[in-house]
Amino acid sequence: MNEREYADWYVWAKRNVSATSEICHAAAQAAMEAVAKGEDPQAAARRAGQARQGAGWTSTASSDLKSYAEWFDWARTQLGGSPDDNHKAAAAALDSLRHGGDAAAAADAARLAGGQTPAAAPAPPAPIPPPPPTPSYAPPVPAASPPPTPGPVPGSGPMYQPPSPYQPPSPYQPPTRPAYPPPSPFQSPPPSQPPTPYQPPGGPPGQPPYGGGYAYPTPYQASVQPTSVPVWATVVLIVGAVIYALFGVLYLIVYVTNSDPDIRLGSVVFMIVAALVTAPSVVGIVGILSSAVWGRIFATIASIVMCLTLVGCIFGIPVLVGLYARRN
């Protein structure tokens, strides 16, 4: 398999399909297989990136081919040279890895092959100077003596104050009491008012005092909701009624134009079936269009009669589903 073509499809998948290396390798493998078969390689690469199965996943490329494509993509993004220089850099990196070099050596080989100088190794750090030597003997430092405690200084203390002379207590004074005012002369209570006579609650004579009679609630009135049938069910019912009406007219013509008793008997049977379908269908259609409840009933009868024949099941079953699947 061509290394350059595989690497080009790997980079194309990195740009157009996914940034994941595994998906890009599968897309590149699928594109190479599509080219070998004469198919569209871009469509095959996109399918491999989306489906994660099929072409590109069942058979994978070798590890050297994958490494070459990844180094080519690295040279494209890191070195920025021409496609030929990037291919030379990828080949040099892969050759360095085959001879036991590590990733750093492979990168240096790729830069050199791509027309760039290898990255210079960092300078070693400057050595740390040794600490200064300590003397073998140091004389002991005498301990500092605490400062002497100062003694009392004459004349620096507070002056002596003689005690105050004795004060005799004040003579006893009895407590004063508030003077209470004399009670006012007795006053008789005001004369009581006689109770008011009983007054019955207001209202015209002859009416009970508690008001009017009991108000009975209004009787419950059930609200009749109009019937609701899907439009498509109504259309199917109309089509079925028209077809059965045409059948009835057709068998009426057969009945009139033939003298064979068996044919006439069969025509009568089919005309009866057509009438049993057409009549309730017309009534049901009128009821459905006028939103009446009985329209659903006649439409149901017509649908059941339709189902008695094999052809009528095509119209009867959908109408029954439409009548009762969305019943409000």
Short mmCIF file of C-alpha atoms in Angstrom, two decimals:
data_model
loop_
_atom_site.label_atom_id
_atom_site.label_comp_id
_atom_site.label_asym_id
_atom_site.label_seq_id
_atom_site.Cartn_x
_atom_site.Cartn_y
_atom_site.Cartn_z
CA MET A 1 0.00 0.00 0.00
CA ASN A 2 1.32 3.44 -0.92
CA GLU A 3 2.52 5.25 2.21
CA ARG A 4 2.19 8.72 0.70
CA GLU A 5 -1.38 8.17 -0.48
CA TYR A 6 -2.42 6.66 2.86
CA ALA A 7 -0.86 9.63 4.72
CA ASP A 8 -2.65 12.09 2.43
CA TRP A 9 -6.02 10.41 3.13
CA TYR A 10 -5.23 10.38 6.86
CA VAL A 11 -4.66 14.16 6.82
CA TRP A 12 -7.84 14.63 4.73
CA ALA A 13 -9.82 12.69 7.35
CA LYS A 14 -8.27 14.84 10.09
CA ARG A 15 -9.62 17.93 8.33
CA ASN A 16 -13.03 16.67 7.14
CA VAL A 17 -14.14 13.67 9.24
CA SER A 18 -12.84 13.66 12.82
CA ALA A 19 -9.91 14.69 15.01
CA THR A 20 -9.63 11.20 16.55
CA SER A 21 -6.66 9.21 15.23
CA GLU A 22 -8.52 5.89 15.30
CA ILE A 23 -11.39 7.22 13.16
CA CYS A 24 -8.94 8.94 10.77
CA HIS A 25 -7.03 5.68 10.25
CA ALA A 26 -10.29 3.84 9.51
CA ALA A 27 -11.35 6.57 7.08
CA ALA A 28 -7.97 6.45 5.30
CA GLN A 29 -8.15 2.64 5.04
CA ALA A 30 -11.69 2.84 3.63
CA ALA A 31 -10.60 5.48 1.09
CA MET A 32 -7.69 3.32 -0.06
CA GLU A 33 -9.99 0.31 -0.47
CA ALA A 34 -12.49 2.44 -2.42
CA VAL A 35 -9.73 3.67 -4.74
CA ALA A 36 -8.66 0.07 -5.38
CA LYS A 37 -12.27 -0.86 -6.25
CA GLY A 38 -12.89 2.22 -8.41
CA GLU A 39 -15.43 3.75 -5.99
CA ASP A 40 -15.74 7.21 -4.43
CA PRO A 41 -12.98 7.42 -1.77
CA GLN A 42 -14.38 10.49 0.02
CA ALA A 43 -17.82 8.90 0.47
CA ALA A 44 -16.20 5.70 1.75
CA ALA A 45 -14.06 7.68 4.22
CA ARG A 46 -17.09 9.55 5.55
CA ARG A 47 -19.07 6.32 5.94
CA ALA A 48 -16.21 4.77 7.88
CA GLY A 49 -16.04 7.80 10.16
CA GLN A 50 -19.78 7.72 10.90
CA ALA A 51 -20.68 4.02 11.05
CA ARG A 52 -17.61 2.60 12.89
CA GLN A 53 -18.09 -0.62 10.99
CA GLY A 54 -17.62 -2.03 7.52
CA ALA A 55 -14.84 -0.82 5.25
CA GLY A 56 -11.88 0.63 7.15
CA TRP A 57 -12.71 -1.28 10.35
CA THR A 58 -12.69 -4.92 9.26
CA SER A 59 -9.18 -4.69 7.78
CA THR A 60 -6.74 -2.15 9.21
CA ALA A 61 -3.38 -0.85 8.03
CA SER A 62 -0.04 -1.97 9.48
CA SER A 63 1.53 -0.22 12.44
CA ASP A 64 4.36 1.21 10.29
CA LEU A 65 1.84 2.69 7.86
CA LYS A 66 -0.15 4.25 10.70
CA SER A 67 3.05 5.64 12.26
CA TYR A 68 4.12 7.10 8.89
CA ALA A 69 0.74 8.87 8.52
CA GLU A 70 0.89 10.26 12.05
CA TRP A 71 4.45 11.58 11.56
CA PHE A 72 3.37 13.13 8.27
CA ASP A 73 0.54 14.93 10.07
CA TRP A 74 3.01 16.02 12.80
CA ALA A 75 5.41 17.45 10.19
CA ARG A 76 2.51 19.26 8.52
CA THR A 77 1.47 20.99 11.75
CA GLN A 78 4.91 21.48 13.39
CA LEU A 79 7.28 22.11 10.48
CA GLY A 80 4.88 23.73 7.99
CA GLY A 81 6.89 22.72 4.95
CA SER A 82 5.77 21.55 1.54
CA PRO A 83 4.06 18.15 1.13
CA ASP A 84 7.30 16.63 -0.23
CA ASP A 85 9.31 17.95 2.72
CA ASN A 86 6.67 16.62 5.12
CA HIS A 87 6.84 13.18 3.49
CA LYS A 88 10.64 13.24 3.79
CA ALA A 89 10.34 14.21 7.45
CA ALA A 90 7.85 11.39 8.13
CA ALA A 91 10.12 8.84 6.42
CA ALA A 92 13.15 10.05 8.41
CA ALA A 93 11.24 9.87 11.70
CA LEU A 94 10.00 6.35 10.95
CA ASP A 95 13.54 5.26 9.97
CA SER A 96 14.89 6.67 13.26
CA LEU A 97 12.30 4.71 15.23
CA ARG A 98 13.17 1.51 13.36
CA HIS A 99 16.84 1.94 14.37
CA GLY A 100 15.99 2.17 18.06
CA GLY A 101 15.63 5.92 18.49
CA ASP A 102 13.10 7.49 20.81
CA ALA A 103 10.46 10.09 19.99
CA ALA A 104 12.86 13.01 20.53
CA ALA A 105 15.44 11.50 18.17
CA ALA A 106 12.71 10.84 15.59
CA ALA A 107 11.56 14.46 15.85
CA ASP A 108 15.13 15.71 15.35
CA ALA A 109 15.53 13.45 12.31
CA ALA A 110 12.22 14.73 10.90
CA ARG A 111 13.29 18.37 11.37
CA LEU A 112 16.64 17.70 9.72
CA ALA A 113 14.98 15.95 6.75
CA GLY A 114 12.39 18.71 6.47
CA GLY A 115 15.08 21.38 6.07
CA GLN A 116 15.14 22.63 9.66
CA THR A 117 17.79 22.42 12.35
CA PRO A 118 17.12 20.07 15.25
CA ALA A 119 16.02 21.60 18.49
CA ALA A 120 19.00 22.49 20.68
CA ALA A 121 19.28 20.63 23.94
CA PRO A 122 18.72 22.82 27.01
CA ALA A 123 21.87 24.03 28.78
CA PRO A 124 22.64 22.25 32.05
CA PRO A 125 21.87 24.28 35.16
CA ALA A 126 24.69 26.14 36.89
CA PRO A 127 26.21 24.25 39.84
CA ILE A 128 25.15 25.37 43.28
CA PRO A 129 28.10 26.91 45.22
CA PRO A 130 29.05 25.00 48.38
CA PRO A 131 28.16 26.60 51.71
CA PRO A 132 30.97 28.44 53.61
CA PRO A 133 32.92 26.27 56.08
CA THR A 134 31.95 26.51 59.71
CA PRO A 135 34.73 27.06 62.31
CA SER A 136 35.70 23.98 64.29
CA TYR A 137 35.57 25.87 67.63
CA ALA A 138 33.57 28.92 68.64
CA PRO A 139 34.00 30.55 72.07
CA PRO A 140 30.85 30.47 74.16
CA VAL A 141 28.89 33.68 74.39
CA PRO A 142 28.32 34.75 78.03
CA ALA A 143 24.74 34.90 79.06
CA ALA A 144 23.33 38.36 79.62
CA SER A 145 22.67 39.13 83.30
CA PRO A 146 19.21 40.42 84.15
CA PRO A 147 19.00 44.14 85.00
CA PRO A 148 18.87 44.95 88.73
CA THR A 149 15.50 45.64 90.24
CA PRO A 150 15.30 49.32 91.17
CA GLY A 151 14.50 50.05 94.84
CA PRO A 152 12.05 52.59 96.14
CA VAL A 153 13.01 56.21 95.70
CA PRO A 154 12.35 58.46 98.75
CA GLY A 155 9.69 61.01 98.18
CA SER A 156 8.34 59.39 95.05
CA GLY A 157 5.33 57.66 96.68
CA PRO A 158 1.84 59.20 97.20
CA MET A 159 1.40 61.67 100.05
CA TYR A 160 -0.45 60.54 103.24
CA GLN A 161 -3.98 61.93 103.58
CA PRO A 162 -5.43 62.12 107.13
CA PRO A 163 -8.96 60.68 107.61
CA SER A 164 -11.93 63.03 107.53
CA PRO A 165 -13.48 63.98 110.90
CA TYR A 166 -16.49 61.98 112.23
CA GLN A 167 -19.93 63.31 111.22
CA PRO A 168 -22.82 62.48 113.61
CA PRO A 169 -26.02 61.11 112.02
CA SER A 170 -28.98 63.41 111.38
CA PRO A 171 -31.94 63.22 113.83
CA TYR A 172 -34.80 60.78 113.00
CA GLN A 173 -37.60 62.20 110.90
CA PRO A 174 -40.90 60.22 110.67
CA PRO A 175 -42.05 59.57 107.13
CA THR A 176 -44.75 61.78 105.74
CA ARG A 177 -48.03 60.20 104.66
CA PRO A 178 -50.21 61.51 101.81
CA ALA A 179 -53.48 63.05 102.85
CA TYR A 180 -56.44 61.11 101.47
CA PRO A 181 -59.49 63.18 100.42
CA PRO A 182 -62.68 62.43 102.36
CA PRO A 183 -65.20 60.24 100.58
CA SER A 184 -67.93 62.00 98.64
CA PRO A 185 -71.49 61.66 99.94
CA PHE A 186 -73.41 58.59 98.73
CA GLN A 187 -75.10 59.02 95.39
CA SER A 188 -78.04 56.86 94.46
CA PRO A 189 -77.80 54.98 91.14
CA PRO A 190 -79.71 56.37 88.16
CA PRO A 191 -83.20 54.98 87.68
CA SER A 192 -83.22 51.84 85.53
CA GLN A 193 -85.01 51.88 82.21
CA PRO A 194 -87.81 49.36 81.66
CA PRO A 195 -87.01 46.63 79.11
CA THR A 196 -88.25 47.13 75.59
CA PRO A 197 -91.07 44.83 74.53
CA TYR A 198 -90.21 41.93 72.18
CA GLN A 199 -90.28 42.84 68.55
CA PRO A 200 -90.45 39.97 66.05
CA PRO A 201 -88.12 40.13 63.02
CA GLY A 202 -89.18 42.48 60.30
CA GLY A 203 -91.23 41.31 57.37
CA PRO A 204 -94.70 41.58 55.98
CA PRO A 205 -97.51 39.92 57.96
CA GLY A 206 -98.14 36.30 57.20
CA GLN A 207 -94.48 35.59 56.26
CA PRO A 208 -92.23 33.39 58.42
CA PRO A 209 -89.61 35.34 60.40
CA TYR A 210 -86.67 33.43 58.88
CA GLY A 211 -87.20 34.78 55.37
CA GLY A 212 -88.33 33.24 52.12
CA GLY A 213 -88.81 29.55 51.40
CA TYR A 214 -86.07 27.07 50.42
CA ALA A 215 -84.63 27.70 46.98
CA TYR A 216 -84.27 24.38 45.19
CA PRO A 217 -81.32 24.05 42.78
CA THR A 218 -81.95 23.98 39.08
CA PRO A 219 -82.10 20.49 37.59
CA TYR A 220 -78.91 19.19 35.97
CA GLN A 221 -78.77 19.64 32.25
CA ALA A 222 -76.44 17.29 30.44
CA SER A 223 -74.44 18.99 27.75
CA VAL A 224 -74.51 17.20 24.46
CA GLN A 225 -71.16 17.35 22.78
CA PRO A 226 -71.21 17.20 18.97
CA THR A 227 -69.67 14.12 17.46
CA SER A 228 -66.17 14.42 16.06
CA VAL A 229 -64.93 12.13 13.29
CA PRO A 230 -61.60 12.52 11.45
CA VAL A 231 -61.86 13.92 7.95
CA TRP A 232 -60.06 10.97 6.39
CA ALA A 233 -62.57 8.51 7.93
CA THR A 234 -65.44 10.52 6.46
CA VAL A 235 -63.72 10.54 3.06
CA VAL A 236 -63.20 6.75 3.17
CA LEU A 237 -66.87 6.28 4.10
CA ILE A 238 -67.97 8.47 1.16
CA VAL A 239 -65.72 6.57 -1.26
CA GLY A 240 -67.06 3.22 -0.02
CA ALA A 241 -70.67 4.38 -0.32
CA VAL A 242 -70.08 5.61 -3.88
CA ILE A 243 -68.42 2.33 -4.89
CA TYR A 244 -71.23 0.22 -3.43
CA ALA A 245 -73.82 2.46 -5.09
CA LEU A 246 -72.07 1.89 -8.41
CA PHE A 247 -72.08 -1.87 -7.71
CA GLY A 248 -75.82 -1.70 -7.08
CA VAL A 249 -76.43 0.14 -10.37
CA LEU A 250 -74.18 -2.33 -12.21
CA TYR A 251 -76.00 -5.38 -10.86
CA LEU A 252 -79.35 -3.69 -11.59
CA ILE A 253 -78.28 -3.44 -15.24
CA VAL A 254 -77.24 -7.12 -15.16
CA TYR A 255 -80.60 -8.05 -13.63
CA VAL A 256 -82.52 -6.18 -16.33
CA THR A 257 -80.48 -7.36 -19.33
CA ASN A 258 -80.26 -11.10 -18.44
CA SER A 259 -82.99 -13.72 -18.34
CA ASP A 260 -80.96 -16.47 -16.64
CA PRO A 261 -82.58 -17.10 -13.22
CA ASP A 262 -79.24 -17.83 -11.51
CA ILE A 263 -77.68 -14.60 -12.77
CA ARG A 264 -80.79 -12.65 -11.79
CA LEU A 265 -80.75 -14.22 -8.30
CA GLY A 266 -77.08 -13.32 -7.82
CA SER A 267 -77.76 -9.79 -9.03
CA VAL A 268 -80.57 -9.44 -6.47
CA VAL A 269 -78.26 -10.60 -3.65
CA PHE A 270 -75.56 -8.10 -4.58
CA MET A 271 -78.12 -5.31 -5.01
CA ILE A 272 -79.38 -6.02 -1.47
CA VAL A 273 -75.82 -5.86 -0.07
CA ALA A 274 -75.17 -2.62 -1.97
CA ALA A 275 -78.40 -1.13 -0.62
CA LEU A 276 -77.56 -2.23 2.96
CA VAL A 277 -74.22 -0.42 2.65
CA THR A 278 -75.28 2.64 0.67
CA ALA A 279 -78.37 3.59 2.70
CA PRO A 280 -76.78 3.73 6.20
CA SER A 281 -73.62 5.24 4.69
CA VAL A 282 -75.58 8.16 3.24
CA VAL A 283 -77.43 8.68 6.55
CA GLY A 284 -74.17 8.42 8.51
CA ILE A 285 -72.41 10.90 6.20
CA VAL A 286 -75.24 13.40 6.64
CA GLY A 287 -75.12 12.93 10.43
CA ILE A 288 -71.33 13.32 10.58
CA LEU A 289 -71.39 16.48 8.48
CA SER A 290 -74.09 17.93 10.76
CA SER A 291 -72.15 16.84 13.92
CA ALA A 292 -75.01 14.65 15.14
CA VAL A 293 -74.56 11.67 17.45
CA TRP A 294 -76.70 9.35 15.31
CA GLY A 295 -74.32 9.96 12.39
CA ARG A 296 -71.67 7.83 14.13
CA ILE A 297 -74.23 5.05 14.72
CA PHE A 298 -75.28 4.79 11.05
CA ALA A 299 -71.65 5.05 9.92
CA THR A 300 -70.80 2.14 12.24
CA ILE A 301 -73.63 0.02 10.79
CA ALA A 302 -72.48 0.78 7.25
CA SER A 303 -68.86 -0.12 8.10
CA ILE A 304 -69.88 -3.45 9.65
CA VAL A 305 -71.92 -4.34 6.56
CA MET A 306 -68.92 -3.41 4.39
CA CYS A 307 -66.76 -5.85 6.33
CA LEU A 308 -69.10 -8.73 5.33
CA THR A 309 -67.36 -8.77 1.94
CA LEU A 310 -63.66 -9.10 1.26
CA VAL A 311 -63.50 -5.92 -0.82
CA GLY A 312 -65.56 -4.02 1.74
CA CYS A 313 -62.97 -4.67 4.46
CA ILE A 314 -60.71 -2.20 2.65
CA PHE A 315 -63.22 0.56 3.47
CA GLY A 316 -65.02 -0.78 6.53
CA ILE A 317 -62.04 -1.39 8.82
CA PRO A 318 -60.43 2.08 8.33
CA VAL A 319 -63.78 3.77 8.89
CA LEU A 320 -64.28 1.86 12.17
CA VAL A 321 -60.79 2.86 13.29
CA GLY A 322 -61.45 6.49 12.43
CA LEU A 323 -64.84 6.48 14.19
CA TYR A 324 -63.57 5.23 17.53
CA ALA A 325 -59.81 5.88 17.64
CA ARG A 326 -60.22 9.64 18.23
CA ARG A 327 -63.63 9.71 19.88
CA ASN A 328 -64.04 12.88 21.98
#
